[in-house]
Amino acid sequence: MGRDTENLTQPAITGEQLRLLEKLCNAVAVSGDERQVRRLVMDQIKPYVKEMRIDALGNLLASQEKDSQKPLEVMLAAHMDEVGFMLTAEDDREDGIYRFELVGGIDPRWLAGKPVVVGPNHQKGVIGCKAIHLTTAEERRNAFTVEGLRVDLGGGGAKVGEWGTFATPFQKLGGSIRAKALDDRVGVATLIELLKYDYPQVNLEVAFTVQEEVGLRGAKVAAHALNPDLAIVVDCTFAYDLPLQEEDSFYAPENERYNTRLGFGAAIYLADRATISDPRLVAHFVRTAEEKGIPYQFRQAGAGATDAGAIHLQRSGIPSISISVPGRYLHTPASIVRISDWENTLRLIYHALQTLTVDILKSDR
Amino acid sequence: MKELLKDLVEIPAPSGYENQVRNYIRQSIEPLVDEIRVDSMGNLLAVRRKNGAMRLMLVAHMDEIGLMVTHIDRQGFARFVSLGGVMPIHCVGGRVRFLNGVQGVIGVEKNPTSYEIPPLEKLFIDVGAANAEECPLRIGDVAVFERPFLDLGKRAVSKAMDDRVGVAVLIETLRRMEKSEFEIYFVFSVQEEVGVRGATVAAFGVEPDLGLAVDVTATGDTPKGHKMEVRLGAGPAVKIRDAGMLADPRIIHWMVQTAEKAKIPYQREILEFGGTDARAIQLSRSGVPAGVLSIPCRYVHAPSEMVDMEDVENAVKLLLRLLQTPPRLDSHS
Amino acid sequence: MKTNHISTLLKKLASPPGLSGYEESIANEVETLWQPLVDEISRNRLGSVLGFRQGAADPPRPRLMMVAHQDAIGLMVSGMREGFLRLTEIGGIDHRILPGQLVQVHGKRTLPAVIVQPPHFLLPPEAQEGSVPLSYLWADTGLEEKEVQRLVQIGDPVSFGRNYIELGSDLACSPSMDNRASLCALTLCLQELKGRRHAWDIWAVSSTQEEETLGGAATSAFQIRPDLALVIDVTHASGPGSPSHKTYPLGKGITLGWGPTVHPRLYEIFKELAQKLEIPFKMEPMPRYSGTDADRLQTVAEGIPTMVISIPLRYMHTPVEIVSLKDIQRAARLLAEFAVGLEIDFMDKMKWDETPKT
């Protein structure tokens, strides 16, 4: 089956994993057309899985060899789709210029003046904006809106309905990675890595989901079909750990709304807008991290959602938790993650799966 | 019933962390039902079996709105977000109790330019710690409003009337009921305040033929209040609609006819905002006719919610009658 | 004449009020019309009407679900003062169209009424300028207070006055064209299927409460578990003040939805079919969601490949909605030819390119 269970004591991020992540990040797969990533993943996981299938919405569902002695069925999920845009109409005046609408939560103020890729053939283009010389100071006080911006492909060739996204190439910056779509290609890469190992009490079902960015749709139907004992979602979550601007009155100022911070390890979710993590799973992950000395942080509760939001409400309920890699500037042309945070996330989930037993669900939630 | 209500409202149990109140409820009702269990999400399900009868799911939610700590600053002040619909206007100067027993007060940053209601991000909890090291709180700790039960005779005031009063109605109904026309699942649900989540999975598991939620509703009888016809003291309310659902007309008819026959006062309720567990039941699987028996409540989601004890008593009376009267679900008018 | 027949059918379907949640009148009409066209008629537990046509192939037969929502937007009595009625909405309505609207209050009897806006000196300062919010408008039945209290109660539905107008040779105008125009197309499709052979089992669904919860279609789909689902709804036709890049001309064809809610293979197949049948159509981009029953339908149970076909409609969610009879006919024809053309192994065509061979 190709799984190496003897030599590696725990997973690691080496050149091999970085090269895979690069391929994944450079692929274009906006919510609604996840083909490119799905194909890449299928190639990668073939040696490590017994069964693979694609469901009605396009989710890729895979499972390791099922061992009936193993009492726990665990679902891992990461989403294949990224945020982007769809060409919605040709501009009335110029050829090769298109109106577009956003797919997923993108702040329009990050869009102007960026290179983009459109369509299955990665056609190159830009989201341009008028030269500053042709603007007034008054005008520049107002933010750009999607209604006012256009995708310019420098000539025809693209069709209304095609998807596109940012054209940022993957790049390693010392101990960090800068790329687009780290949300959630880093999760996808993590799942691929985890599939290479064997877990004593756990039959692993892996869902590479679609359409997370437009409403957790793939995860909903995947969870309904798999109906596991519990689920672990691996995503990439915002890090707003930037410096403050203003001075506080009496004390030195602190950024209190960082959500997560780069360099502080795997982010464990307690609660977001869509899910209150099962406390039994939270306790298990915290225990595992402490015992193995893996750096971890609690993602601040409040906004946001992951596939767990849809998964945990399926059928009669599925105990769920999300563990994410912190990332800066998600849903913008260029995001940044720390390789150490990724490695710690990978290791934390690996060890948590290794030590999972059926006792975890014995006590009432 | 006041004693029962007092016990229930004073237990701290915010969305996602309902164990304490669930234990209390379980102890109260275990001897009264044929089966009882806790599902994977923490809902408490208690069954009065009756093979072959229509299956009715009654639901009241155990959780109350609460707060979760997101950050402890160097000086030991705690920042937080809400679990459920906590409104900033109800927080400033209020007291909170954490599940680990720690108590504190909610303070607010000064706004030099206006007295507008600040958003939650400008509030913080002060537990009297000198600095972060001495602060007994951690990121993720959860708290609820701290307000004792207040007996005003005809009326009662407390935090968490939403929906402990519904829980009390169900428990009291269980205590007094004799036979019924239905097989009844008494469901005490979790996480209603964050999106009727508990009821969603409970309804899928129970597969009822009809569903009835018992929850609070707002009133229109306070100075320049909501534009609503519901008033405290005019009886429990039969919900026609809220922002989450249109109650099934057959269920409305069933409730109204039963109340009129038994001469129990009732009101017809339209709520232009909000939702209840009944929505989750209505949309479950192939659909379930669903409605709501509402308890009028002033100041919903404030630390001091007020109900009328006669309304509560009449709600129990109406529910007991409903359990003896099968509805007509075949026709739709 | 073909379009006369369509207009007559459309008028029949547009007439019953059938407000979301109070749909008995339209459900009964649909049942009456569909009874001779299907093998079995039934109601889902929430009230959707289900019409079943058995396929001709040997079992096990795959299932096709075609759904159009039957409910319409309107208002509801939320309070009474001195014989005047306060109103709340069912579904989304621009309040500015309400002053002067003729309505029907469905109390113990159907009472005609008019919605009125008070003069400014009877309004609080914050409501005097600009458009008056719904909570300050009244419905006046013209009856004395005692009569009103006897005949009307809180929760009674209030529908727009029925007024079906033919405009020119192709257009029809009435309240509730959203979505009765689609129901008309679905009914015409069933009329066509009556004389034709189809391999698949076909479920025609007239769904409840689309305007409120999208609940009718999803719960019906959970019951039926179709292999494919087609949603017929209306989309925005071009008109005064509407942006041209988001609207479609009346009478010039239907739209085929494209986006995450729609299965891309289904779109391709419908596109080819429409071209073959010479039915004019446009692709309607739906980058995030469709705003139709498809949004909940697609993720029912283990997921259902879904298609959205839309009929352009001008002045949506007002009492004067306009559609083209020709467009209704086009939609009906497309649905019927698709259903008839479904081979027993059609689902093989729905496999994703990279589906692993087992």
PDB file of C-alpha atoms in Angstrom, chain C residues 50-162:
ATOM      1  CA  LEU C  50     -46.166  15.845  -5.500  1.00  0.00           C
ATOM      2  CA  GLY C  51     -47.194  14.477  -8.895  1.00  0.00           C
ATOM      3  CA  PHE C  52     -45.663  11.117  -9.826  1.00  0.00           C
ATOM      4  CA  ARG C  53     -45.372   9.745 -13.364  1.00  0.00           C
ATOM      5  CA  GLN C  54     -44.011   6.249 -13.610  1.00  0.00           C
ATOM      6  CA  GLY C  55     -41.285   5.682 -16.187  1.00  0.00           C
ATOM      7  CA  ALA C  56     -41.447   3.057 -18.915  1.00  0.00           C
ATOM      8  CA  ALA C  57     -38.103   1.381 -18.263  1.00  0.00           C
ATOM      9  CA  ASP C  58     -37.684  -1.711 -16.087  1.00  0.00           C
ATOM     10  CA  PRO C  59     -36.991  -1.118 -12.402  1.00  0.00           C
ATOM     11  CA  PRO C  60     -34.857   0.090 -10.772  1.00  0.00           C
ATOM     12  CA  ARG C  61     -35.586   3.392 -12.466  1.00  0.00           C
ATOM     13  CA  PRO C  62     -33.724   6.611 -11.716  1.00  0.00           C
ATOM     14  CA  ARG C  63     -35.811   9.587 -10.542  1.00  0.00           C
ATOM     15  CA  LEU C  64     -36.073  13.083 -11.969  1.00  0.00           C
ATOM     16  CA  MET C  65     -37.556  15.858  -9.809  1.00  0.00           C
ATOM     17  CA  MET C  66     -38.875  19.038 -11.422  1.00  0.00           C
ATOM     18  CA  VAL C  67     -39.879  21.707  -8.938  1.00  0.00           C
ATOM     19  CA  ALA C  68     -41.513  25.133  -9.068  1.00  0.00           C
ATOM     20  CA  HIS C  69     -42.537  26.901  -5.884  1.00  0.00           C
ATOM     21  CA  GLN C  70     -46.256  27.530  -5.475  1.00  0.00           C
ATOM     22  CA  ASP C  71     -46.177  30.096  -2.700  1.00  0.00           C
ATOM     23  CA  ALA C  72     -46.475  33.821  -3.292  1.00  0.00           C
ATOM     24  CA  ILE C  73     -45.439  36.859  -1.308  1.00  0.00           C
ATOM     25  CA  GLY C  74     -47.964  39.033   0.446  1.00  0.00           C
ATOM     26  CA  LEU C  75     -48.841  40.513   3.791  1.00  0.00           C
ATOM     27  CA  MET C  76     -50.392  39.429   7.068  1.00  0.00           C
ATOM     28  CA  VAL C  77     -52.505  41.183   9.703  1.00  0.00           C
ATOM     29  CA  SER C  78     -50.296  41.916  12.705  1.00  0.00           C
ATOM     30  CA  GLY C  79     -52.505  44.307  14.679  1.00  0.00           C
ATOM     31  CA  MET C  80     -55.764  46.264  14.750  1.00  0.00           C
ATOM     32  CA  ARG C  81     -56.584  49.805  15.837  1.00  0.00           C
ATOM     33  CA  GLU C  82     -60.047  51.352  15.557  1.00  0.00           C
ATOM     34  CA  GLY C  83     -60.894  49.072  12.682  1.00  0.00           C
ATOM     35  CA  PHE C  84     -57.672  49.750  10.770  1.00  0.00           C
ATOM     36  CA  LEU C  85     -55.293  46.844  10.227  1.00  0.00           C
ATOM     37  CA  ARG C  86     -51.561  46.883  10.775  1.00  0.00           C
ATOM     38  CA  LEU C  87     -49.556  44.648   8.472  1.00  0.00           C
ATOM     39  CA  THR C  88     -46.375  42.605   8.371  1.00  0.00           C
ATOM     40  CA  GLU C  89     -44.799  41.035   5.303  1.00  0.00           C
ATOM     41  CA  ILE C  90     -44.657  37.473   4.061  1.00  0.00           C
ATOM     42  CA  GLY C  91     -41.603  37.302   1.803  1.00  0.00           C
ATOM     43  CA  GLY C  92     -39.696  40.416   0.712  1.00  0.00           C
ATOM     44  CA  ILE C  93     -41.640  43.485  -0.466  1.00  0.00           C
ATOM     45  CA  ASP C  94     -40.468  47.006  -1.258  1.00  0.00           C
ATOM     46  CA  HIS C  95     -42.722  49.039   1.042  1.00  0.00           C
ATOM     47  CA  ARG C  96     -42.843  51.912  -1.385  1.00  0.00           C
ATOM     48  CA  ILE C  97     -45.278  50.070  -3.657  1.00  0.00           C
ATOM     49  CA  LEU C  98     -47.861  49.640  -0.935  1.00  0.00           C
ATOM     50  CA  PRO C  99     -49.690  52.963  -0.534  1.00  0.00           C
ATOM     51  CA  GLY C 100     -52.809  52.749  -2.670  1.00  0.00           C
ATOM     52  CA  GLN C 101     -52.575  49.013  -3.315  1.00  0.00           C
ATOM     53  CA  LEU C 102     -55.831  47.120  -3.527  1.00  0.00           C
ATOM     54  CA  VAL C 103     -55.640  44.011  -1.345  1.00  0.00           C
ATOM     55  CA  GLN C 104     -57.783  41.179  -0.050  1.00  0.00           C
ATOM     56  CA  VAL C 105     -57.912  40.357   3.655  1.00  0.00           C
ATOM     57  CA  HIS C 106     -58.536  36.635   4.112  1.00  0.00           C
ATOM     58  CA  GLY C 107     -60.483  36.695   7.345  1.00  0.00           C
ATOM     59  CA  LYS C 108     -63.733  34.861   8.050  1.00  0.00           C
ATOM     60  CA  ARG C 109     -64.649  36.198   4.604  1.00  0.00           C
ATOM     61  CA  THR C 110     -62.457  37.641   1.926  1.00  0.00           C
ATOM     62  CA  LEU C 111     -62.605  41.397   2.500  1.00  0.00           C
ATOM     63  CA  PRO C 112     -61.407  43.869  -0.125  1.00  0.00           C
ATOM     64  CA  ALA C 113     -59.273  46.632   1.364  1.00  0.00           C
ATOM     65  CA  VAL C 114     -56.787  49.310   0.396  1.00  0.00           C
ATOM     66  CA  ILE C 115     -53.394  50.051   1.939  1.00  0.00           C
ATOM     67  CA  VAL C 116     -53.002  53.653   2.964  1.00  0.00           C
ATOM     68  CA  GLN C 117     -50.276  55.996   4.101  1.00  0.00           C
ATOM     69  CA  PRO C 118     -51.266  58.450   6.863  1.00  0.00           C
ATOM     70  CA  PRO C 119     -50.832  62.186   6.244  1.00  0.00           C
ATOM     71  CA  HIS C 120     -47.530  63.492   7.616  1.00  0.00           C
ATOM     72  CA  PHE C 121     -49.076  65.207  10.654  1.00  0.00           C
ATOM     73  CA  LEU C 122     -50.264  61.779  11.827  1.00  0.00           C
ATOM     74  CA  LEU C 123     -46.772  60.358  11.662  1.00  0.00           C
ATOM     75  CA  PRO C 124     -43.884  60.651  14.124  1.00  0.00           C
ATOM     76  CA  PRO C 125     -41.060  62.996  13.010  1.00  0.00           C
ATOM     77  CA  GLU C 126     -38.722  60.157  11.975  1.00  0.00           C
ATOM     78  CA  ALA C 127     -41.275  58.803   9.496  1.00  0.00           C
ATOM     79  CA  GLN C 128     -42.447  62.025   7.914  1.00  0.00           C
ATOM     80  CA  GLU C 129     -39.784  62.410   5.235  1.00  0.00           C
ATOM     81  CA  GLY C 130     -39.028  59.853   2.552  1.00  0.00           C
ATOM     82  CA  SER C 131     -40.787  56.545   2.240  1.00  0.00           C
ATOM     83  CA  VAL C 132     -43.020  55.472   5.091  1.00  0.00           C
ATOM     84  CA  PRO C 133     -42.080  52.158   6.700  1.00  0.00           C
ATOM     85  CA  LEU C 134     -44.629  49.326   6.688  1.00  0.00           C
ATOM     86  CA  SER C 135     -45.205  49.593  10.428  1.00  0.00           C
ATOM     87  CA  TYR C 136     -46.884  52.987   9.917  1.00  0.00           C
ATOM     88  CA  LEU C 137     -49.169  51.970   7.034  1.00  0.00           C
ATOM     89  CA  TRP C 138     -52.741  50.780   7.503  1.00  0.00           C
ATOM     90  CA  ALA C 139     -55.133  48.577   5.587  1.00  0.00           C
ATOM     91  CA  ASP C 140     -58.640  50.043   5.449  1.00  0.00           C
ATOM     92  CA  THR C 141     -61.510  47.638   4.739  1.00  0.00           C
ATOM     93  CA  GLY C 142     -64.094  50.395   4.858  1.00  0.00           C
ATOM     94  CA  LEU C 143     -65.945  48.481   7.586  1.00  0.00           C
ATOM     95  CA  GLU C 144     -66.870  49.596  11.099  1.00  0.00           C
ATOM     96  CA  GLU C 145     -64.565  48.595  13.956  1.00  0.00           C
ATOM     97  CA  LYS C 146     -66.983  46.023  15.388  1.00  0.00           C
ATOM     98  CA  GLU C 147     -67.349  44.346  11.987  1.00  0.00           C
ATOM     99  CA  VAL C 148     -63.589  44.231  11.551  1.00  0.00           C
ATOM    100  CA  GLN C 149     -63.101  42.667  14.972  1.00  0.00           C
ATOM    101  CA  ARG C 150     -65.708  40.075  14.148  1.00  0.00           C
ATOM    102  CA  LEU C 151     -64.305  39.148  10.759  1.00  0.00           C
ATOM    103  CA  VAL C 152     -60.547  39.640  11.034  1.00  0.00           C
ATOM    104  CA  GLN C 153     -57.887  38.373  13.431  1.00  0.00           C
ATOM    105  CA  ILE C 154     -54.139  38.613  13.837  1.00  0.00           C
ATOM    106  CA  GLY C 155     -52.451  36.224  11.456  1.00  0.00           C
ATOM    107  CA  ASP C 156     -54.966  36.506   8.635  1.00  0.00           C
ATOM    108  CA  PRO C 157     -53.153  36.579   5.284  1.00  0.00           C
ATOM    109  CA  VAL C 158     -53.558  39.624   3.063  1.00  0.00           C
ATOM    110  CA  SER C 159     -52.976  39.176  -0.675  1.00  0.00           C
ATOM    111  CA  PHE C 160     -52.701  41.647  -3.529  1.00  0.00           C
ATOM    112  CA  GLY C 161     -55.949  42.162  -5.410  1.00  0.00           C
ATOM    113  CA  ARG C 162     -56.229  39.736  -8.308  1.00  0.00           C
TER     114      ARG C 162
END
